[in-house]
mmCIF file of C-alpha atoms and ligand atoms in Angstrom:
data_model
loop_
_atom_site.group_PDB
_atom_site.id
_atom_site.type_symbol
_atom_site.label_atom_id
_atom_site.label_comp_id
_atom_site.label_asym_id
_atom_site.label_seq_id
_atom_site.Cartn_x
_atom_site.Cartn_y
_atom_site.Cartn_z
ATOM 1 C CA MET A 174 -11.398 -25.671 19.939
ATOM 2 C CA ALA A 175 -11.844 -26.803 23.539
ATOM 3 C CA ASP A 176 -13.719 -30.004 24.755
ATOM 4 C CA VAL A 177 -14.480 -28.131 28.132
ATOM 5 C CA GLN A 178 -13.876 -24.466 29.293
ATOM 6 C CA THR A 179 -13.595 -23.816 32.955
ATOM 7 C CA LYS A 180 -13.729 -20.058 32.479
ATOM 8 C CA GLY A 181 -15.944 -19.525 29.565
ATOM 9 C CA ARG A 182 -17.148 -15.921 29.437
ATOM 10 C CA GLY A 183 -20.407 -14.164 28.014
ATOM 11 C CA ARG A 184 -20.741 -10.364 27.647
ATOM 12 C CA GLY A 185 -19.438 -8.101 30.532
ATOM 13 C CA GLY A 186 -17.948 -10.997 32.166
ATOM 14 C CA ASN A 187 -21.044 -13.186 32.436
ATOM 15 C CA ARG A 188 -20.279 -16.810 33.063
ATOM 16 C CA TRP A 189 -20.624 -19.088 29.980
ATOM 17 C CA GLU A 190 -21.342 -22.545 31.007
ATOM 18 C CA SER A 191 -19.227 -24.982 28.737
ATOM 19 C CA PRO A 192 -19.209 -28.422 29.751
ATOM 20 C CA SER A 193 -18.281 -31.446 27.665
ATOM 21 C CA GLY A 194 -20.542 -32.067 24.730
ATOM 22 C CA GLY A 195 -20.699 -28.434 23.338
ATOM 23 C CA LEU A 196 -18.839 -26.779 20.724
ATOM 24 C CA TRP A 197 -16.433 -24.161 22.089
ATOM 25 C CA PHE A 198 -14.091 -22.604 19.652
ATOM 26 C CA SER A 199 -12.218 -19.319 18.749
ATOM 27 C CA ILE A 200 -11.344 -17.891 15.244
ATOM 28 C CA LEU A 201 -8.574 -15.393 14.764
ATOM 29 C CA LEU A 202 -9.507 -13.201 11.915
ATOM 30 C CA ARG A 203 -7.668 -10.339 10.286
ATOM 31 C CA PRO A 204 -10.328 -8.507 8.253
ATOM 32 C CA ASN A 205 -9.893 -5.312 6.368
ATOM 33 C CA LEU A 206 -12.321 -3.512 8.371
ATOM 34 C CA PRO A 207 -12.671 -0.056 9.836
ATOM 35 C CA SER A 208 -13.062 -0.355 13.632
ATOM 36 C CA ARG A 209 -16.677 1.075 13.761
ATOM 37 C CA ARG A 210 -17.636 -1.763 11.628
ATOM 38 C CA LEU A 211 -16.200 -4.418 13.887
ATOM 39 C CA LEU A 212 -19.688 -5.745 14.832
ATOM 40 C CA LEU A 213 -20.332 -6.729 11.209
ATOM 41 C CA LEU A 214 -18.125 -9.899 12.038
ATOM 42 C CA GLN A 215 -20.388 -10.865 14.867
ATOM 43 C CA PHE A 216 -23.651 -10.636 12.780
ATOM 44 C CA LEU A 217 -22.054 -12.414 9.803
ATOM 45 C CA ALA A 218 -21.037 -15.224 12.067
ATOM 46 C CA ALA A 219 -24.495 -15.424 13.577
ATOM 47 C CA THR A 220 -26.056 -15.942 9.953
ATOM 48 C CA ALA A 221 -23.327 -18.320 8.827
ATOM 49 C CA MET A 222 -23.952 -20.505 12.008
ATOM 50 C CA ARG A 223 -27.753 -20.477 11.436
ATOM 51 C CA ASP A 224 -27.100 -21.582 7.833
ATOM 52 C CA ALA A 225 -24.630 -24.235 8.545
ATOM 53 C CA ILE A 226 -26.699 -25.719 11.540
ATOM 54 C CA GLY A 227 -29.892 -25.496 9.175
ATOM 55 C CA ASN A 228 -27.923 -27.417 6.286
ATOM 56 C CA LYS A 229 -26.555 -30.111 8.574
ATOM 57 C CA THR A 230 -29.475 -30.718 10.974
ATOM 58 C CA GLY A 231 -32.644 -28.967 9.254
ATOM 59 C CA LEU A 232 -33.073 -27.108 12.847
ATOM 60 C CA ASP A 233 -34.339 -23.716 12.176
ATOM 61 C CA VAL A 234 -32.106 -21.646 14.474
ATOM 62 C CA MET A 235 -33.082 -18.076 14.983
ATOM 63 C CA LEU A 236 -31.004 -14.912 15.960
ATOM 64 C CA LYS A 237 -31.627 -12.562 18.835
ATOM 65 C CA TRP A 238 -29.911 -9.128 19.311
ATOM 66 C CA PRO A 239 -27.202 -8.807 19.920
ATOM 67 C CA ASN A 240 -25.406 -12.098 19.991
ATOM 68 C CA ASP A 241 -27.556 -14.827 20.634
ATOM 69 C CA LEU A 242 -28.548 -18.068 18.566
ATOM 70 C CA VAL A 243 -31.952 -19.289 19.878
ATOM 71 C CA LEU A 244 -34.246 -22.343 19.221
ATOM 72 C CA GLY A 245 -37.773 -21.617 20.342
ATOM 73 C CA ASN A 246 -37.305 -19.139 23.141
ATOM 74 C CA ALA A 247 -34.129 -20.813 24.557
ATOM 75 C CA LYS A 248 -30.636 -19.971 24.033
ATOM 76 C CA LEU A 249 -28.637 -22.497 21.771
ATOM 77 C CA GLY A 250 -25.487 -20.399 21.462
ATOM 78 C CA GLY A 251 -23.603 -17.193 21.654
ATOM 79 C CA ILE A 252 -20.868 -15.257 19.940
ATOM 80 C CA LEU A 253 -18.446 -12.962 21.633
ATOM 81 C CA ILE A 254 -16.039 -10.741 19.694
ATOM 82 C CA GLU A 255 -12.776 -9.067 20.988
ATOM 83 C CA SER A 256 -10.350 -7.153 18.964
ATOM 84 C CA LYS A 257 -7.292 -5.092 18.848
ATOM 85 C CA THR A 258 -7.483 -1.892 16.716
ATOM 86 C CA GLN A 259 -4.718 0.071 15.274
ATOM 87 C CA GLY A 260 -5.876 3.602 14.483
ATOM 88 C CA GLU A 261 -9.301 3.412 12.721
ATOM 89 C CA ARG A 262 -8.692 -0.098 11.487
ATOM 90 C CA VAL A 263 -9.183 -3.620 13.080
ATOM 91 C CA SER A 264 -5.835 -5.244 13.270
ATOM 92 C CA PHE A 265 -7.220 -8.492 14.425
ATOM 93 C CA ALA A 266 -10.517 -9.822 15.705
ATOM 94 C CA ILE A 267 -11.270 -12.979 17.847
ATOM 95 C CA LEU A 268 -14.564 -14.523 17.559
ATOM 96 C CA GLY A 269 -15.359 -16.756 20.383
ATOM 97 C CA ILE A 270 -18.178 -19.190 19.787
ATOM 98 C CA GLY A 271 -20.165 -21.538 22.003
ATOM 99 C CA LEU A 272 -22.891 -23.619 20.898
ATOM 100 C CA ASN A 273 -24.872 -26.156 22.936
ATOM 101 C CA VAL A 274 -24.750 -29.488 20.918
ATOM 102 C CA ASN A 275 -24.957 -32.932 22.853
ATOM 103 C CA GLN A 276 -25.537 -31.717 26.488
ATOM 104 C CA GLY A 277 -28.608 -33.257 28.269
ATOM 105 C CA LYS A 278 -30.922 -31.015 30.298
ATOM 106 C CA ALA A 279 -28.869 -31.468 33.406
ATOM 107 C CA GLN A 280 -25.782 -29.993 31.791
ATOM 108 C CA LEU A 281 -27.652 -26.779 30.507
ATOM 109 C CA PRO A 282 -28.379 -23.451 32.763
ATOM 110 C CA PRO A 283 -31.962 -22.320 33.033
ATOM 111 C CA GLY A 284 -33.209 -20.776 29.608
ATOM 112 C CA ALA A 285 -30.653 -22.839 27.568
ATOM 113 C CA ILE A 286 -31.361 -25.543 24.998
ATOM 114 C CA SER A 287 -29.168 -27.868 22.984
ATOM 115 C CA MET A 288 -29.341 -29.451 19.593
ATOM 116 C CA ARG A 289 -29.658 -32.744 21.149
ATOM 117 C CA LEU A 290 -32.760 -31.710 23.179
ATOM 118 C CA VAL A 291 -34.604 -30.447 20.151
ATOM 119 C CA SER A 292 -33.466 -32.965 17.384
ATOM 120 C CA GLY A 293 -33.824 -36.129 19.528
ATOM 121 C CA LYS A 294 -30.369 -37.217 18.150
ATOM 122 C CA LYS A 295 -28.041 -38.083 20.899
ATOM 123 C CA GLN A 296 -24.628 -37.487 19.240
ATOM 124 C CA HIS A 297 -24.063 -34.722 16.744
ATOM 125 C CA ASP A 298 -20.630 -34.895 15.417
ATOM 126 C CA LEU A 299 -18.730 -31.702 16.693
ATOM 127 C CA ARG A 300 -16.114 -31.791 14.036
ATOM 128 C CA VAL A 301 -18.578 -32.079 11.092
ATOM 129 C CA LEU A 302 -20.446 -29.024 12.718
ATOM 130 C CA LEU A 303 -17.416 -27.033 13.149
ATOM 131 C CA ARG A 304 -16.194 -27.637 9.531
ATOM 132 C CA ALA A 305 -19.547 -26.745 8.288
ATOM 133 C CA ILE A 306 -19.661 -23.254 10.270
ATOM 134 C CA LEU A 307 -15.928 -22.576 9.302
ATOM 135 C CA ASP A 308 -16.832 -23.090 5.803
ATOM 136 C CA GLN A 309 -20.128 -20.886 5.809
ATOM 137 C CA ILE A 310 -18.102 -18.163 7.476
ATOM 138 C CA ARG A 311 -15.448 -18.411 4.845
ATOM 139 C CA SER A 312 -17.811 -18.195 2.068
ATOM 140 C CA SER A 313 -19.705 -15.241 3.354
ATOM 141 C CA PHE A 314 -16.512 -13.252 4.309
ATOM 142 C CA ASP A 315 -16.617 -11.439 1.182
ATOM 143 C CA ASN A 316 -19.785 -9.689 2.336
ATOM 144 C CA LEU A 317 -17.940 -7.615 4.675
ATOM 145 C CA SER A 318 -17.634 -4.907 1.898
ATOM 146 C CA HIS A 319 -21.562 -5.062 1.806
ATOM 147 C CA PRO A 320 -22.627 -4.185 5.352
ATOM 148 C CA SER A 321 -26.269 -3.843 4.366
ATOM 149 C CA LYS A 322 -26.394 -7.460 2.925
ATOM 150 C CA ILE A 323 -24.985 -8.946 6.143
ATOM 151 C CA MET A 324 -27.378 -6.803 8.366
ATOM 152 C CA ASP A 325 -30.444 -7.790 5.941
ATOM 153 C CA GLU A 326 -29.738 -11.370 6.062
ATOM 154 C CA TRP A 327 -29.329 -11.278 10.076
ATOM 155 C CA TRP A 328 -32.593 -9.229 10.367
ATOM 156 C CA ARG A 329 -34.426 -11.817 8.105
ATOM 157 C CA SER A 330 -33.702 -14.418 10.804
ATOM 158 C CA SER A 331 -34.273 -12.276 13.724
ATOM 159 C CA ILE A 332 -36.735 -13.771 16.416
ATOM 160 C CA HIS A 333 -37.869 -10.342 17.383
ATOM 161 C CA ARG A 334 -38.444 -8.815 14.007
ATOM 162 C CA SER A 335 -41.397 -6.137 14.418
ATOM 163 C CA LEU A 336 -42.195 -7.411 17.742
ATOM 164 C CA ARG A 337 -42.493 -5.641 20.994
ATOM 165 C CA VAL A 338 -39.300 -5.740 23.070
ATOM 166 C CA GLN A 339 -37.648 -4.503 26.280
ATOM 167 C CA VAL A 340 -34.009 -3.679 26.325
ATOM 168 C CA THR A 341 -32.437 -3.340 29.729
ATOM 169 C CA LEU A 342 -29.571 -0.977 29.688
ATOM 170 C CA PRO A 343 -27.233 -0.177 32.629
ATOM 171 C CA LYS A 344 -29.349 2.876 33.518
ATOM 172 C CA ASP A 345 -32.392 2.703 31.568
ATOM 173 C CA THR A 346 -34.934 0.551 29.863
ATOM 174 C CA VAL A 347 -36.373 0.879 26.471
ATOM 175 C CA THR A 348 -39.708 -0.492 25.403
ATOM 176 C CA GLY A 349 -41.155 -0.657 21.994
ATOM 177 C CA ILE A 350 -41.232 -2.296 18.762
ATOM 178 C CA SER A 351 -37.895 -3.818 17.260
ATOM 179 C CA ARG A 352 -37.787 -2.159 13.789
ATOM 180 C CA ALA A 353 -34.269 -2.847 12.294
ATOM 181 C CA ILE A 354 -30.633 -2.973 13.064
ATOM 182 C CA ASP A 355 -28.058 -0.491 11.557
ATOM 183 C CA GLU A 356 -24.716 -1.135 10.058
ATOM 184 C CA ASP A 357 -23.063 -0.469 13.328
ATOM 185 C CA GLY A 358 -25.081 -3.439 14.901
ATOM 186 C CA SER A 359 -27.242 -1.110 16.974
ATOM 187 C CA LEU A 360 -31.074 -2.061 17.306
ATOM 188 C CA LEU A 361 -33.677 0.548 16.312
ATOM 189 C CA ILE A 362 -36.893 0.365 18.620
ATOM 190 C CA GLU A 363 -39.864 2.489 17.973
ATOM 191 C CA THR A 364 -41.000 3.676 21.380
ATOM 192 C CA ASP A 365 -44.691 4.092 22.235
ATOM 193 C CA ASP A 366 -44.362 7.804 21.275
ATOM 194 C CA HIS A 367 -43.377 6.741 17.766
ATOM 195 C CA ARG A 368 -39.687 7.908 18.148
ATOM 196 C CA ILE A 369 -37.030 5.766 17.293
ATOM 197 C CA ARG A 370 -34.503 4.834 19.844
ATOM 198 C CA ARG A 371 -31.029 3.578 18.887
ATOM 199 C CA VAL A 372 -29.580 1.074 21.547
ATOM 200 C CA ASN A 373 -25.976 -0.455 21.239
ATOM 201 C CA GLU A 374 -25.881 -2.342 24.373
ATOM 202 C CA GLY A 375 -28.141 -4.175 26.873
ATOM 203 C CA SER A 376 -30.140 -7.356 27.180
ATOM 204 C CA LEU A 377 -33.304 -7.868 25.098
ATOM 205 C CA ARG A 378 -36.446 -9.529 26.040
ATOM 206 C CA ILE A 379 -39.380 -10.197 23.896
ATOM 207 C CA LEU A 380 -42.645 -9.040 25.554
ATOM 208 C CA ASN A 381 -45.687 -11.087 25.008
ATOM 209 C CA ASP A 382 -48.371 -8.374 25.305
HETATM 210 P P1 ATP B 415 -29.173 -12.561 27.463
HETATM 211 O O1 ATP B 415 -28.863 -13.312 26.155
HETATM 212 O O2 ATP B 415 -29.977 -13.583 28.438
HETATM 213 O O3 ATP B 415 -29.648 -11.187 27.439
HETATM 214 P P2 ATP B 415 -26.380 -11.857 27.481
HETATM 215 O O4 ATP B 415 -26.647 -11.679 26.036
HETATM 216 O O5 ATP B 415 -25.899 -10.775 28.445
HETATM 217 O O6 ATP B 415 -27.659 -12.560 28.101
HETATM 218 P P3 ATP B 415 -24.139 -13.428 27.431
HETATM 219 O O7 ATP B 415 -23.255 -12.640 27.976
HETATM 220 O O8 ATP B 415 -24.124 -13.495 25.721
HETATM 221 O O9 ATP B 415 -25.617 -13.184 27.881
HETATM 222 O O10 ATP B 415 -24.085 -14.902 27.749
HETATM 223 C C1 ATP B 415 -24.009 -15.235 29.214
HETATM 224 C C2 ATP B 415 -25.375 -15.580 29.764
HETATM 225 O O11 ATP B 415 -25.896 -16.631 29.016
HETATM 226 C C3 ATP B 415 -25.120 -16.177 31.209
HETATM 227 O O12 ATP B 415 -25.399 -15.030 32.102
HETATM 228 C C4 ATP B 415 -26.148 -17.157 31.316
HETATM 229 O O13 ATP B 415 -27.263 -16.564 31.728
HETATM 230 C C5 ATP B 415 -26.630 -17.748 29.933
HETATM 231 N N1 ATP B 415 -25.626 -18.912 29.751
HETATM 232 C C6 ATP B 415 -24.395 -19.356 30.237
HETATM 233 N N2 ATP B 415 -23.952 -20.432 29.595
HETATM 234 C C7 ATP B 415 -24.842 -20.680 28.748
HETATM 235 C C8 ATP B 415 -24.943 -21.759 27.697
HETATM 236 N N3 ATP B 415 -23.997 -22.934 27.827
HETATM 237 N N4 ATP B 415 -25.979 -21.798 26.961
HETATM 238 C C9 ATP B 415 -27.040 -20.896 26.916
HETATM 239 N N5 ATP B 415 -26.895 -19.877 28.017
HETATM 240 C C10 ATP B 415 -25.915 -19.888 28.670
#
């Protein structure tokens, strides 16, 4: 757990702003998991964080594919997973978690929100939150052997369930209705010609039309 990070990262080397006031921590896990199921950890952790924050504060955090926690339309936090695999198995995984908690508006990048700004409470106790999140992750850990349960729970709290979205990929964009996620963590999008496109990378935006 860090008070401040000077080189916090998001996906693909994006910068993750981590000034004091947020919860910045990593968890080392040694799950018994085939490497193709690695992303289950990311989705499990997202739902666990939503539940823990909801229990402690009453805030209704929603989830955005692939790795964001949001409040309203703004980004509250993110989860980054890095791992080492051996053969077909995961030998260890590191979940890096960032959550905007006590920062004021001036300490947040555009499009971000903190728990303080939404709840009006100036100081949430970071250790109490950390404890609640760790307990929730621990108690849902057994679900790793039930991938569909993890994904169903995540999907139920997704902010773009059955909404029209656009996913920007490195060389392409996919537009359509976001229909489901599969057990590998891919998002299934029904395009305007009623075909299902499976996307496993990219950045998602909800369309308002
Ligand atoms: P997006 O969620 O916008 O599609 P992404 O998922 O690719 O982007 P990540 O790599 O998960 O984003 O996170 C990095 C991005 O998040 C940065 O490029 C910046 O726009 C934004 N960001 C950086 N720091 C924070 C923060 N503390 N809170 C919220 N958003 C942040």
